[in-house]
Short mmCIF file of C-alpha atoms and ligand atoms in Angstrom, two decimals:
data_model
loop_
_atom_site.label_atom_id
_atom_site.label_comp_id
_atom_site.label_asym_id
_atom_site.label_seq_id
_atom_site.Cartn_x
_atom_site.Cartn_y
_atom_site.Cartn_z
CA MET N 1 17.76 27.82 19.27
CA LYS N 2 18.30 24.42 20.81
CA ARG N 3 17.69 22.78 17.43
CA LEU N 4 20.23 25.10 15.85
CA ILE N 5 22.86 24.12 18.38
CA GLU N 6 22.09 20.45 17.88
CA LYS N 7 22.51 20.89 14.16
CA LEU N 8 25.75 22.82 14.41
CA ALA N 9 27.31 20.77 17.21
CA PRO N 10 29.10 18.18 15.01
CA TRP N 11 30.58 20.90 12.83
CA LEU N 12 31.63 23.03 15.78
CA LEU N 13 33.30 20.06 17.41
CA PHE N 14 35.17 19.27 14.21
CA ALA N 15 36.30 22.87 13.82
CA ALA N 16 37.35 22.94 17.47
CA ALA N 17 39.46 19.80 17.06
CA ILE N 18 41.21 21.22 14.01
CA GLY N 19 41.72 24.53 15.80
CA ALA N 20 43.18 22.81 18.86
CA TRP N 21 45.54 20.85 16.63
CA GLU N 22 46.68 24.05 14.87
CA ILE N 23 47.20 25.93 18.13
CA THR N 24 49.03 23.05 19.82
CA VAL N 25 51.45 22.70 16.95
CA ARG N 26 52.12 26.43 16.84
CA VAL N 27 52.43 27.02 20.57
CA ARG N 28 54.71 24.09 21.19
CA GLU N 29 56.56 24.69 17.94
CA ILE N 30 56.35 21.08 16.79
CA ALA N 31 58.40 20.44 13.65
CA PRO N 32 56.36 19.71 10.50
CA TYR N 33 58.15 16.35 9.99
CA ILE N 34 56.81 15.24 13.37
CA LEU N 35 53.31 16.71 13.26
CA PRO N 36 52.36 19.28 10.63
CA ALA N 37 49.68 21.85 11.45
CA PRO N 38 46.42 21.65 9.49
CA SER N 39 47.33 24.85 7.69
CA VAL N 40 50.61 23.31 6.53
CA ILE N 41 48.80 20.19 5.36
CA ALA N 42 46.35 22.33 3.40
CA ALA N 43 49.20 24.30 1.85
CA THR N 44 50.96 21.06 0.91
CA ALA N 45 47.78 19.69 -0.61
CA ILE N 46 47.60 22.80 -2.80
CA SER N 47 51.26 22.89 -3.79
CA ASP N 48 51.39 19.12 -4.44
CA TRP N 49 48.03 19.11 -6.11
CA PRO N 50 49.09 17.93 -9.60
CA LEU N 51 50.86 14.93 -8.10
CA LEU N 52 48.12 14.10 -5.60
CA TRP N 53 45.34 14.64 -8.10
CA ALA N 54 46.89 12.21 -10.58
CA ALA N 55 47.32 9.65 -7.77
CA LEU N 56 43.76 10.20 -6.61
CA LEU N 57 42.47 9.55 -10.12
CA VAL N 58 44.34 6.26 -10.25
CA THR N 59 42.93 5.10 -6.91
CA LEU N 60 39.44 6.29 -7.80
CA ARG N 61 39.58 4.47 -11.10
CA THR N 62 40.55 1.23 -9.37
CA THR N 63 37.87 1.69 -6.73
CA PHE N 64 35.00 2.34 -9.12
CA LEU N 65 36.05 -0.28 -11.63
CA ALA N 66 36.21 -2.82 -8.81
CA LEU N 67 32.86 -1.67 -7.49
CA LEU N 68 31.29 -1.89 -10.92
CA MET N 69 32.57 -5.43 -11.35
CA ALA N 70 31.46 -6.33 -7.83
CA SER N 71 27.96 -4.97 -8.47
CA PHE N 72 27.39 -6.86 -11.68
CA GLY N 73 29.21 -9.98 -10.51
CA GLY N 74 27.58 -9.96 -7.08
CA LEU N 75 24.10 -9.43 -8.47
CA ALA N 76 24.54 -12.03 -11.21
CA LEU N 77 25.81 -14.64 -8.79
CA ALA N 78 23.05 -13.74 -6.32
CA LEU N 79 20.48 -14.40 -9.03
CA LEU N 80 21.97 -17.83 -9.62
CA PHE N 81 22.03 -18.50 -5.88
CA ALA N 82 18.43 -17.47 -5.44
CA ARG N 83 17.37 -19.60 -8.38
CA TRP N 84 19.27 -22.78 -7.55
CA ARG N 85 20.04 -23.68 -3.95
CA TRP N 86 22.71 -26.17 -4.96
CA VAL N 87 24.66 -23.46 -6.77
CA GLU N 88 24.69 -21.49 -3.56
CA ARG N 89 25.69 -24.49 -1.48
CA SER N 90 28.59 -25.26 -3.80
CA LEU N 91 29.88 -21.73 -4.41
CA PHE N 92 29.15 -19.89 -1.18
CA PRO N 93 32.06 -21.51 0.72
CA PHE N 94 34.48 -20.05 -1.82
CA ALA N 95 32.99 -16.61 -1.36
CA VAL N 96 33.29 -16.99 2.41
CA VAL N 97 36.91 -18.12 2.24
CA LEU N 98 37.77 -15.08 0.12
CA GLN N 99 35.87 -12.89 2.55
CA VAL N 100 37.43 -14.12 5.79
CA THR N 101 41.02 -14.28 4.53
CA PRO N 102 42.50 -10.83 5.17
CA ILE N 103 43.06 -9.09 1.86
CA ILE N 104 46.50 -7.91 2.96
CA ALA N 105 47.52 -11.59 3.03
CA ILE N 106 46.12 -12.33 -0.40
CA ALA N 107 47.57 -9.26 -2.09
CA PRO N 108 51.23 -10.41 -2.28
CA LEU N 109 50.13 -13.67 -3.87
CA LEU N 110 48.04 -11.88 -6.45
CA LEU N 111 51.03 -9.66 -7.20
CA VAL N 112 53.03 -12.74 -8.02
CA TYR N 113 50.51 -13.95 -10.55
CA LEU N 114 49.14 -10.75 -12.01
CA GLU N 115 50.31 -7.44 -13.43
CA THR N 116 50.33 -4.77 -10.71
CA ASP N 117 47.28 -2.96 -12.05
CA ALA N 118 45.29 -6.14 -12.39
CA ALA N 119 46.32 -7.36 -8.94
CA VAL N 120 45.27 -4.09 -7.29
CA LEU N 121 41.97 -4.17 -9.12
CA THR N 122 41.38 -7.79 -8.12
CA CYS N 123 42.02 -7.03 -4.45
CA ALA N 124 39.55 -4.17 -4.47
CA PHE N 125 37.05 -6.36 -6.29
CA ILE N 126 37.35 -9.24 -3.83
CA VAL N 127 36.54 -7.14 -0.79
CA ALA N 128 33.70 -5.24 -2.47
CA PHE N 129 32.17 -8.36 -3.94
CA PHE N 130 31.05 -10.13 -0.80
CA PRO N 131 28.73 -7.53 0.74
CA VAL N 132 27.04 -6.99 -2.61
CA LEU N 133 26.60 -10.73 -3.06
CA SER N 134 25.32 -11.59 0.39
CA ASN N 135 23.01 -8.58 0.57
CA SER N 136 21.55 -9.30 -2.86
CA VAL N 137 20.94 -12.94 -1.99
CA LEU N 138 19.18 -11.83 1.17
CA GLY N 139 17.09 -9.35 -0.80
CA LEU N 140 16.09 -11.81 -3.49
CA ARG N 141 15.08 -14.26 -0.79
CA SER N 142 13.04 -11.76 1.21
CA VAL N 143 10.26 -11.43 -1.31
CA ASP N 144 6.78 -11.54 0.23
CA ARG N 145 5.52 -15.13 -0.21
CA ASN N 146 2.01 -13.94 -0.87
CA LEU N 147 3.19 -11.67 -3.66
CA VAL N 148 4.94 -14.60 -5.28
CA GLU N 149 1.67 -16.53 -5.13
CA LEU N 150 -0.21 -13.59 -6.56
CA TYR N 151 2.19 -13.54 -9.50
CA GLU N 152 1.68 -17.27 -9.97
CA LEU N 153 -2.07 -16.84 -9.82
CA TYR N 154 -1.95 -14.46 -12.74
CA GLY N 155 0.40 -16.69 -14.68
CA ALA N 156 3.50 -14.49 -14.51
CA SER N 157 6.55 -15.78 -16.38
CA ARG N 158 9.85 -16.20 -14.59
CA TRP N 159 11.16 -13.13 -16.33
CA GLN N 160 8.18 -11.02 -15.25
CA GLN N 161 8.56 -12.29 -11.71
CA LEU N 162 12.22 -11.35 -11.70
CA ARG N 163 11.80 -7.95 -13.29
CA LEU N 164 8.63 -6.76 -11.58
CA LEU N 165 8.93 -8.49 -8.22
CA ARG N 166 12.27 -9.91 -7.18
CA LEU N 167 14.59 -7.17 -8.40
CA PRO N 168 12.57 -4.28 -6.94
CA ALA N 169 12.19 -6.17 -3.66
CA ALA N 170 15.95 -6.78 -3.54
CA LEU N 171 16.87 -3.19 -4.46
CA PRO N 172 17.14 -1.81 -0.89
CA TYR N 173 19.36 -4.71 0.13
CA PHE N 174 21.48 -4.38 -3.01
CA LEU N 175 21.99 -0.66 -2.36
CA GLY N 176 22.96 -1.42 1.22
CA GLY N 177 25.55 -3.87 -0.07
CA LEU N 178 26.82 -1.29 -2.51
CA ARG N 179 27.22 1.28 0.26
CA ILE N 180 29.37 -1.10 2.29
CA GLY N 181 31.14 -2.42 -0.80
CA GLY N 182 32.04 1.12 -1.90
CA GLY N 183 33.99 1.79 1.28
CA LEU N 184 35.61 -1.63 1.16
CA ALA N 185 36.64 -1.27 -2.48
CA LEU N 186 38.60 1.84 -1.53
CA ILE N 187 40.25 0.01 1.35
CA GLY N 188 41.04 -2.94 -0.92
CA ALA N 189 42.60 -0.65 -3.50
CA ILE N 190 44.73 1.14 -0.89
CA VAL N 191 45.88 -2.10 0.72
CA ALA N 192 46.86 -3.59 -2.62
CA GLU N 193 48.69 -0.42 -3.65
CA ILE N 194 50.68 -0.57 -0.43
CA ALA N 195 51.48 -4.24 -0.96
CA ALA N 196 52.52 -3.52 -4.55
CA GLY N 197 54.62 -0.59 -3.45
CA SER N 198 55.85 0.17 -6.94
CA ALA N 199 55.88 3.45 -8.79
CA GLY N 200 55.40 3.61 -12.53
CA LYS N 201 52.66 5.29 -14.43
CA GLY N 202 49.87 3.97 -12.24
CA ALA N 203 50.92 5.21 -8.79
CA GLY N 204 47.89 5.61 -6.53
CA LEU N 205 47.42 7.60 -3.36
CA ALA N 206 48.70 4.82 -1.11
CA PHE N 207 51.92 4.66 -3.03
CA ARG N 208 52.35 8.41 -2.66
CA ILE N 209 52.00 7.97 1.10
CA ILE N 210 54.74 5.35 1.21
CA GLU N 211 56.94 7.40 -1.05
CA ALA N 212 56.43 10.48 1.12
CA ALA N 213 57.25 8.43 4.21
CA TYR N 214 60.60 7.39 2.77
CA ARG N 215 61.37 11.02 2.18
CA LEU N 216 60.07 12.05 5.59
CA ASN N 217 57.63 14.37 3.82
CA VAL N 218 55.09 14.10 6.62
CA PRO N 219 52.84 16.99 5.48
CA ARG N 220 52.35 15.24 2.14
CA MET N 221 51.54 12.00 3.94
CA PHE N 222 48.84 13.80 5.85
CA ALA N 223 47.56 15.51 2.71
CA ALA N 224 47.27 12.17 0.90
CA LEU N 225 45.65 10.62 3.95
CA ALA N 226 43.10 13.44 4.09
CA LEU N 227 42.32 12.88 0.42
CA ILE N 228 41.70 9.19 1.04
CA SER N 229 39.36 9.98 3.92
CA LEU N 230 37.49 12.54 1.86
CA THR N 231 37.16 10.03 -0.96
CA GLY N 232 35.73 7.41 1.39
CA ILE N 233 33.26 9.93 2.76
CA ALA N 234 32.30 11.04 -0.74
CA ILE N 235 31.66 7.44 -1.81
CA TYR N 236 29.49 6.79 1.23
CA VAL N 237 27.52 10.02 0.83
CA THR N 238 27.01 9.40 -2.89
CA PHE N 239 25.56 5.95 -2.33
CA SER N 240 23.42 7.18 0.54
CA LEU N 241 21.98 9.85 -1.75
CA VAL N 242 21.38 7.37 -4.56
CA SER N 243 19.68 5.09 -2.08
CA ARG N 244 17.51 7.91 -0.78
CA LEU N 245 16.58 8.97 -4.29
CA LEU N 246 15.53 5.48 -5.33
CA LEU N 247 13.78 4.43 -2.14
CA ALA N 248 12.44 7.69 -0.73
CA ARG N 249 8.80 7.05 -1.47
CA TRP N 250 8.45 3.50 -0.40
CA HIS N 251 11.09 1.95 1.80
CA GLU N 252 11.05 2.10 5.58
CA SER N 253 14.77 2.84 5.72
CA GLU N 254 14.38 6.16 3.93
CA ILE N 255 11.29 7.61 5.60
CA MET Q 1 -33.05 -27.40 -0.61
CA GLY Q 2 -34.21 -26.08 -3.96
CA ALA Q 3 -31.09 -23.98 -4.35
CA ASP Q 4 -29.02 -27.15 -4.30
CA MET Q 5 -30.36 -27.97 -7.74
CA SER Q 6 -28.60 -25.07 -9.43
CA PRO Q 7 -25.39 -26.19 -11.15
CA SER Q 8 -22.38 -25.33 -9.06
CA LEU Q 9 -19.60 -23.08 -10.20
CA VAL Q 10 -16.94 -25.22 -8.63
CA THR Q 11 -17.10 -28.44 -6.66
CA LEU Q 12 -14.51 -29.93 -4.33
CA ARG Q 13 -14.92 -33.69 -4.17
CA ALA Q 14 -13.30 -35.63 -1.36
CA VAL Q 15 -10.37 -33.24 -1.28
CA SER Q 16 -7.56 -34.09 1.13
CA LYS Q 17 -4.29 -32.34 1.78
CA THR Q 18 -1.45 -33.36 4.02
CA PHE Q 19 1.60 -31.14 4.28
CA GLN Q 20 5.17 -32.41 4.28
CA THR Q 21 5.26 -31.65 7.98
CA GLY Q 22 2.61 -34.34 8.44
CA THR Q 23 -0.19 -31.88 9.24
CA ARG Q 24 -3.42 -33.18 7.78
CA ALA Q 25 -5.01 -29.85 6.85
CA LEU Q 26 -7.99 -31.19 4.90
CA ASP Q 27 -9.60 -34.57 5.08
CA ASN Q 28 -12.24 -35.64 2.64
CA LEU Q 29 -13.64 -32.14 2.12
CA ASN Q 30 -16.76 -31.83 0.01
CA LEU Q 31 -17.80 -28.33 -0.92
CA ASP Q 32 -19.64 -26.74 -3.77
CA VAL Q 33 -19.81 -23.09 -4.67
CA ARG Q 34 -22.93 -21.94 -6.49
CA PRO Q 35 -23.09 -19.07 -8.93
CA GLY Q 36 -23.90 -15.72 -7.37
CA GLU Q 37 -23.77 -16.83 -3.77
CA PHE Q 38 -21.82 -15.33 -0.89
CA LEU Q 39 -20.29 -18.37 0.72
CA THR Q 40 -18.37 -18.08 3.94
CA LEU Q 41 -16.00 -20.66 5.34
CA LEU Q 42 -16.16 -20.25 9.10
CA GLY Q 43 -13.93 -22.12 11.48
CA PRO Q 44 -11.26 -22.01 14.16
CA SER Q 45 -7.82 -21.01 12.98
CA GLY Q 46 -5.69 -23.84 11.69
CA CYS Q 47 -8.65 -25.87 10.45
CA GLY Q 48 -7.69 -25.63 6.80
CA LYS Q 49 -9.82 -22.75 5.52
CA SER Q 50 -6.92 -21.05 3.79
CA THR Q 51 -5.77 -24.35 2.39
CA ALA Q 52 -9.24 -24.96 0.92
CA LEU Q 53 -9.27 -21.50 -0.60
CA ARG Q 54 -5.82 -21.90 -2.10
CA ILE Q 55 -6.79 -25.24 -3.59
CA ILE Q 56 -9.82 -23.60 -5.21
CA ALA Q 57 -7.57 -20.85 -6.55
CA GLY Q 58 -5.20 -23.43 -7.97
CA LEU Q 59 -2.30 -22.11 -5.88
CA MET Q 60 -1.94 -25.55 -4.40
CA ALA Q 61 -2.86 -29.01 -5.64
CA PRO Q 62 -4.90 -31.39 -3.47
CA MET Q 63 -3.23 -34.66 -2.51
CA SER Q 64 -6.35 -36.57 -3.45
CA GLY Q 65 -9.82 -35.66 -4.62
CA GLN Q 66 -10.92 -33.34 -7.40
CA VAL Q 67 -11.62 -29.70 -8.02
CA GLU Q 68 -14.25 -29.53 -10.74
CA TRP Q 69 -15.19 -26.32 -12.46
CA GLY Q 70 -18.67 -26.04 -14.00
CA CYS Q 71 -17.62 -25.50 -17.59
CA VAL Q 72 -14.34 -23.64 -17.96
CA LYS Q 73 -12.39 -22.21 -15.07
CA PRO Q 74 -13.66 -18.64 -14.83
CA GLU Q 75 -11.65 -15.49 -14.19
CA LEU Q 76 -10.66 -15.55 -10.53
CA GLY Q 77 -9.70 -12.89 -7.99
CA PHE Q 78 -7.84 -13.53 -4.72
CA VAL Q 79 -7.50 -11.27 -1.70
CA PHE Q 80 -5.04 -12.23 1.02
CA GLN Q 81 -5.26 -11.52 4.73
CA ASP Q 82 -2.57 -8.87 4.35
CA PRO Q 83 -2.99 -6.32 1.60
CA THR Q 84 0.06 -7.86 -0.13
CA LEU Q 85 0.82 -4.74 -2.16
CA MET Q 86 4.13 -3.99 -3.82
CA PRO Q 87 5.51 -1.15 -1.68
CA TRP Q 88 7.62 0.23 -4.52
CA ALA Q 89 4.66 0.67 -6.85
CA SER Q 90 1.94 3.30 -6.74
CA VAL Q 91 -1.66 2.32 -6.04
CA GLU Q 92 -2.38 2.48 -9.77
CA ASP Q 93 0.56 0.29 -10.66
CA ASN Q 94 -0.43 -2.25 -8.03
CA ILE Q 95 -3.90 -2.46 -9.51
CA TRP Q 96 -2.46 -2.61 -13.01
CA LEU Q 97 -0.40 -5.70 -12.12
CA PRO Q 98 -2.82 -8.53 -13.08
CA LEU Q 99 -3.39 -6.94 -16.49
CA ARG Q 100 0.26 -6.05 -16.89
CA LEU Q 101 1.24 -9.67 -16.36
CA ARG Q 102 -1.04 -10.49 -19.25
CA GLY Q 103 0.74 -8.08 -21.51
CA GLN Q 104 -1.51 -5.02 -21.30
CA SER Q 105 0.18 -1.64 -21.33
CA LYS Q 106 -0.89 0.88 -18.75
CA ALA Q 107 -2.69 2.88 -21.42
CA GLN Q 108 -4.64 -0.20 -22.46
CA ALA Q 109 -5.47 -0.99 -18.85
CA ARG Q 110 -6.28 2.61 -17.97
CA LYS Q 111 -10.04 2.28 -18.14
CA ARG Q 112 -10.11 -0.89 -16.04
CA ILE Q 113 -7.77 0.60 -13.46
CA ASP Q 114 -9.94 3.68 -13.06
CA GLU Q 115 -13.04 1.52 -12.82
CA ALA Q 116 -11.52 -0.63 -10.11
CA LEU Q 117 -10.34 2.44 -8.20
CA ALA Q 118 -13.83 3.94 -8.39
CA LEU Q 119 -15.42 0.69 -7.23
CA VAL Q 120 -13.48 0.81 -3.98
CA GLY Q 121 -13.82 4.58 -3.62
CA LEU Q 122 -10.15 5.43 -4.06
CA SER Q 123 -10.27 7.43 -7.30
CA ARG Q 124 -8.23 10.22 -5.78
CA PHE Q 125 -5.45 7.96 -4.55
CA GLY Q 126 -4.14 6.39 -7.76
CA GLY Q 127 -0.78 8.11 -7.45
CA ALA Q 128 -0.27 7.40 -3.75
CA PHE Q 129 2.11 4.77 -2.47
CA PRO Q 130 0.91 1.98 -0.17
CA ARG Q 131 2.95 3.37 2.73
CA GLU Q 132 0.90 6.56 2.60
CA LEU Q 133 -2.43 4.75 3.07
CA SER Q 134 -4.28 3.50 6.16
CA GLY Q 135 -4.82 -0.22 6.73
CA GLY Q 136 -8.39 -0.07 5.47
CA MET Q 137 -7.37 1.80 2.34
CA LYS Q 138 -4.62 -0.70 1.60
CA MET Q 139 -7.19 -3.47 1.83
CA ARG Q 140 -9.39 -1.58 -0.62
CA VAL Q 141 -6.48 -1.37 -3.04
CA SER Q 142 -5.97 -5.09 -2.65
CA ILE Q 143 -9.65 -5.67 -3.46
CA ALA Q 144 -9.46 -3.30 -6.43
CA ARG Q 145 -6.51 -5.28 -7.75
CA ALA Q 146 -8.53 -8.48 -7.49
CA LEU Q 147 -11.46 -6.81 -9.28
CA VAL Q 148 -9.49 -5.33 -12.16
CA THR Q 149 -9.72 -8.54 -14.19
CA ARG Q 150 -13.52 -8.60 -13.63
CA PRO Q 151 -13.47 -11.99 -11.95
CA ALA Q 152 -16.56 -14.18 -11.93
CA ILE Q 153 -15.45 -15.53 -8.57
CA LEU Q 154 -13.71 -13.64 -5.80
CA LEU Q 155 -11.84 -15.49 -3.04
CA LEU Q 156 -11.09 -13.55 0.14
CA ASP Q 157 -8.98 -15.02 2.96
CA GLU Q 158 -9.78 -13.23 6.23
CA PRO Q 159 -9.32 -9.90 4.48
CA PHE Q 160 -10.54 -7.70 7.30
CA ALA Q 161 -9.18 -9.60 10.29
CA ALA Q 162 -6.47 -7.04 11.02
CA LEU Q 163 -8.73 -3.98 10.80
CA ASP Q 164 -10.58 -2.11 13.52
CA GLU Q 165 -14.29 -2.73 13.94
CA ILE Q 166 -15.59 0.46 12.32
CA THR Q 167 -13.42 0.00 9.26
CA ARG Q 168 -14.43 -3.62 9.10
CA PHE Q 169 -18.15 -2.80 9.16
CA ARG Q 170 -17.65 -0.26 6.39
CA LEU Q 171 -15.71 -2.69 4.24
CA ASN Q 172 -18.34 -5.38 4.89
CA ASP Q 173 -21.02 -3.09 3.48
CA ASP Q 174 -18.79 -2.11 0.58
CA LEU Q 175 -18.14 -5.74 -0.23
CA LEU Q 176 -21.87 -6.50 -0.27
CA ALA Q 177 -22.50 -3.51 -2.55
CA LEU Q 178 -19.69 -4.66 -4.82
CA GLN Q 179 -21.12 -8.13 -5.07
CA LYS Q 180 -24.49 -6.71 -6.03
CA GLU Q 181 -22.96 -4.45 -8.63
CA LEU Q 182 -20.68 -7.05 -10.19
CA ALA Q 183 -22.95 -10.09 -9.74
CA ALA Q 184 -19.83 -11.99 -8.68
CA THR Q 185 -19.64 -15.15 -6.64
CA ILE Q 186 -17.75 -14.70 -3.41
CA VAL Q 187 -16.01 -17.22 -1.20
CA PHE Q 188 -15.03 -15.55 2.03
CA VAL Q 189 -12.96 -16.93 4.90
CA THR Q 190 -13.37 -15.63 8.43
CA HIS Q 191 -13.31 -16.78 12.03
CA SER Q 192 -15.81 -14.13 13.09
CA VAL Q 193 -19.36 -15.42 13.58
CA PHE Q 194 -20.94 -11.97 13.25
CA GLU Q 195 -19.11 -11.16 10.08
CA SER Q 196 -20.05 -14.48 8.52
CA VAL Q 197 -23.75 -14.14 9.34
CA TYR Q 198 -23.90 -10.52 8.23
CA LEU Q 199 -22.30 -11.16 4.86
CA SER Q 200 -23.19 -14.62 3.71
CA SER Q 201 -26.01 -16.29 1.93
CA ARG Q 202 -24.52 -19.58 3.09
CA ILE Q 203 -22.02 -20.51 5.79
CA CYS Q 204 -19.94 -23.67 5.89
CA VAL Q 205 -18.61 -24.34 9.36
CA PHE Q 206 -15.24 -26.08 9.38
CA THR Q 207 -13.94 -28.31 12.09
CA ASN Q 208 -10.40 -28.81 13.26
CA ARG Q 209 -8.27 -31.87 12.68
CA PRO Q 210 -9.24 -33.19 10.28
CA GLY Q 211 -10.42 -30.12 8.40
CA ARG Q 212 -13.81 -30.56 6.79
CA VAL Q 213 -17.30 -29.06 6.77
CA THR Q 214 -19.41 -30.09 9.74
CA GLN Q 215 -22.42 -27.88 9.26
CA GLU Q 216 -24.02 -25.73 6.65
CA ILE Q 217 -26.15 -22.71 7.55
CA VAL Q 218 -28.26 -20.85 5.02
CA VAL Q 219 -28.86 -17.20 5.83
CA ASP Q 220 -32.06 -16.26 4.08
CA ALA Q 221 -32.21 -12.47 4.37
CA PRO Q 222 -32.67 -10.26 1.32
CA THR Q 223 -31.21 -7.03 2.70
CA ARG Q 224 -28.09 -6.53 4.76
CA ASP Q 225 -27.97 -3.34 6.80
CA SER Q 226 -28.07 -2.15 10.38
CA ASP Q 227 -31.70 -3.32 10.63
CA PHE Q 228 -30.58 -6.80 9.73
CA ARG Q 229 -27.90 -6.59 12.40
CA ALA Q 230 -30.62 -5.79 14.95
CA SER Q 231 -33.10 -8.39 13.70
CA ALA Q 232 -34.14 -11.58 15.45
CA LEU Q 233 -33.04 -13.62 12.46
CA PHE Q 234 -29.53 -12.22 12.75
CA GLY Q 235 -29.42 -13.09 16.46
CA GLN Q 236 -30.73 -16.59 15.93
CA THR Q 237 -28.38 -17.32 13.08
CA CYS Q 238 -25.43 -16.03 15.08
CA GLN Q 239 -26.37 -18.36 17.93
CA GLN Q 240 -26.68 -21.24 15.53
CA ALA Q 241 -23.29 -20.46 13.97
CA SER Q 242 -21.66 -19.97 17.39
CA ALA Q 243 -22.96 -23.32 18.56
CA ALA Q 244 -21.60 -24.98 15.44
CA LEU Q 245 -18.27 -23.24 15.88
CA GLU Q 246 -18.05 -24.27 19.51
CA ARG Q 247 -18.66 -27.86 18.54
CA ALA Q 248 -15.91 -27.45 15.97
CA TYR Q 249 -13.58 -26.28 18.71
CA GLY Q 250 -14.71 -29.23 20.76
CA LEU Q 251 -15.66 -26.87 23.56
CA GLU Q 252 -19.41 -27.13 23.62
CA GLY Q 253 -20.95 -24.84 26.21
CA ALA Q 254 -17.63 -23.19 26.97
CA ILE Q 255 -16.25 -19.77 25.84
N1 LIG V 301 2.73 -24.66 3.89
C1 LIG V 301 2.39 -25.36 4.98
N2 LIG V 301 3.25 -26.31 5.45
C2 LIG V 301 2.93 -27.03 6.55
N3 LIG V 301 1.79 -26.91 7.25
C3 LIG V 301 0.91 -25.98 6.84
C4 LIG V 301 1.16 -25.16 5.68
N4 LIG V 301 0.11 -24.34 5.49
C5 LIG V 301 -0.75 -24.63 6.49
N5 LIG V 301 -0.29 -25.60 7.29
C6 LIG V 301 -0.99 -26.22 8.44
O1 LIG V 301 -2.22 -26.73 7.98
C7 LIG V 301 -3.25 -26.44 8.90
C8 LIG V 301 -4.33 -25.65 8.20
O2 LIG V 301 -3.81 -24.38 7.84
P1 LIG V 301 -4.68 -23.23 7.19
O3 LIG V 301 -5.35 -23.76 5.99
O4 LIG V 301 -3.82 -22.05 7.02
O5 LIG V 301 -5.75 -22.96 8.34
P2 LIG V 301 -6.71 -21.71 8.55
O6 LIG V 301 -6.64 -20.84 7.36
O7 LIG V 301 -8.05 -22.31 8.77
O8 LIG V 301 -6.24 -21.01 9.79
C9 LIG V 301 -2.62 -25.70 10.06
O9 LIG V 301 -2.39 -26.63 11.10
C10 LIG V 301 -1.31 -25.19 9.49
O10 LIG V 301 -0.33 -25.14 10.49
MG1 LIG V 302 -5.91 -18.86 7.22
#
């Protein structure tokens, strides 16, 4: 019984919060353009679905494309870093500069130089890239010294060492980077969309929020916001599941 | 001294090794390993036993001196202090590794893998992952992996130091049985006097700073079992080895 309550508690709390919100809005008769009730937001999400769905697809496309580029780019660069220290020493500062400069400050500049779509994609890529890179470098470096010697003892080639030893050893770290990078790619995409602020064929969720704000369509703002949150959660859950699937039998983090 | 006449399998001649840190791990070490013997390197920790073993294995080059193999360098197996298994690979795949690195498919290696598993009594655990095994079982897997190439010489670096006493005794007996069955030469590193006397046909006592052999003890007992452990010869030899070890520590009469 106690276990059941512990399991249900987070859900009950969530439901209670939504319920309180609904009741407050109704009892105090708050206008929807100030604070819409959850039921109104849900209704808006359904009625505006074609518009929101198209926008969601645009944002998702940017996010996953950026993440894909960040995964391959981050892993490839990490391999170079792990192989040659001097490559790391010369290139890592650039990666750090890109990482510590807030993306919202870089976005307008990118918009000057690039097409809107490309600029948004680049922003999302930049923020997703760093966690993948630094985690992969860490993973490739954390290989058991003795295992490396064992491979040398049996005359393993560099390629064998990479494929059979370094990549599997780095996998948990890489997946961790991907999990963080996934969330950040979404944030990067949203930020860049807001900075771009233009409509056109490729209007993402963030643009729909701004557009709705101009029109004081607060329920739609909330609906779009909810979609963004759900997307972020879905990305995180997906990568957690992938991670569990791949590591379940051997890595301490997934016991 | 008649045994000294047999040609040695490998000879270290005036081998010295100084690390970049300035630590002089080995100084003018002379050591020969004879075919079929169970040679133990006994000494305080930090006296260069591991370094000597790694130089024999070819994992490290001596700064000066020679490592001379009788005719050709024979097949060699190495067991580290930690099991040093790949956590992402099953027991079978871990044992397959040395053959895999030489281009054998798992099907080709199948027979050897099963043999090695049977030798260490783990036939039922081929599909298990290292995480699912006890410390003693992991060590057995590590030994099986070293045996899978049918080495003529097996090098073990304090393999049982981290195990409890009962497990250690069992693995000691298993190792002796293995040696008998495979007619392999074994070079074993330990800092335990009892273990060295129980296992070895010959003990080389190392001294600290600079690392070299100060005393050689031949243990002339045909059978190794609990009777041997209780025998006068065992007691005497242990005393002899302890005295040599204490001198090596520079703490004669102490401890
Ligand atoms: N890679 C290394 N770099 C620097 N010093 C080392 C290295 N390996 C071992 N040493 C030093 O060399 C000495 C001998 O080490 P080792 O052969 O591991 O001793 P043992 O195995 O007998 O405990 C120790 O003082 C150790 O600190
Ligand atoms: Mg050692």
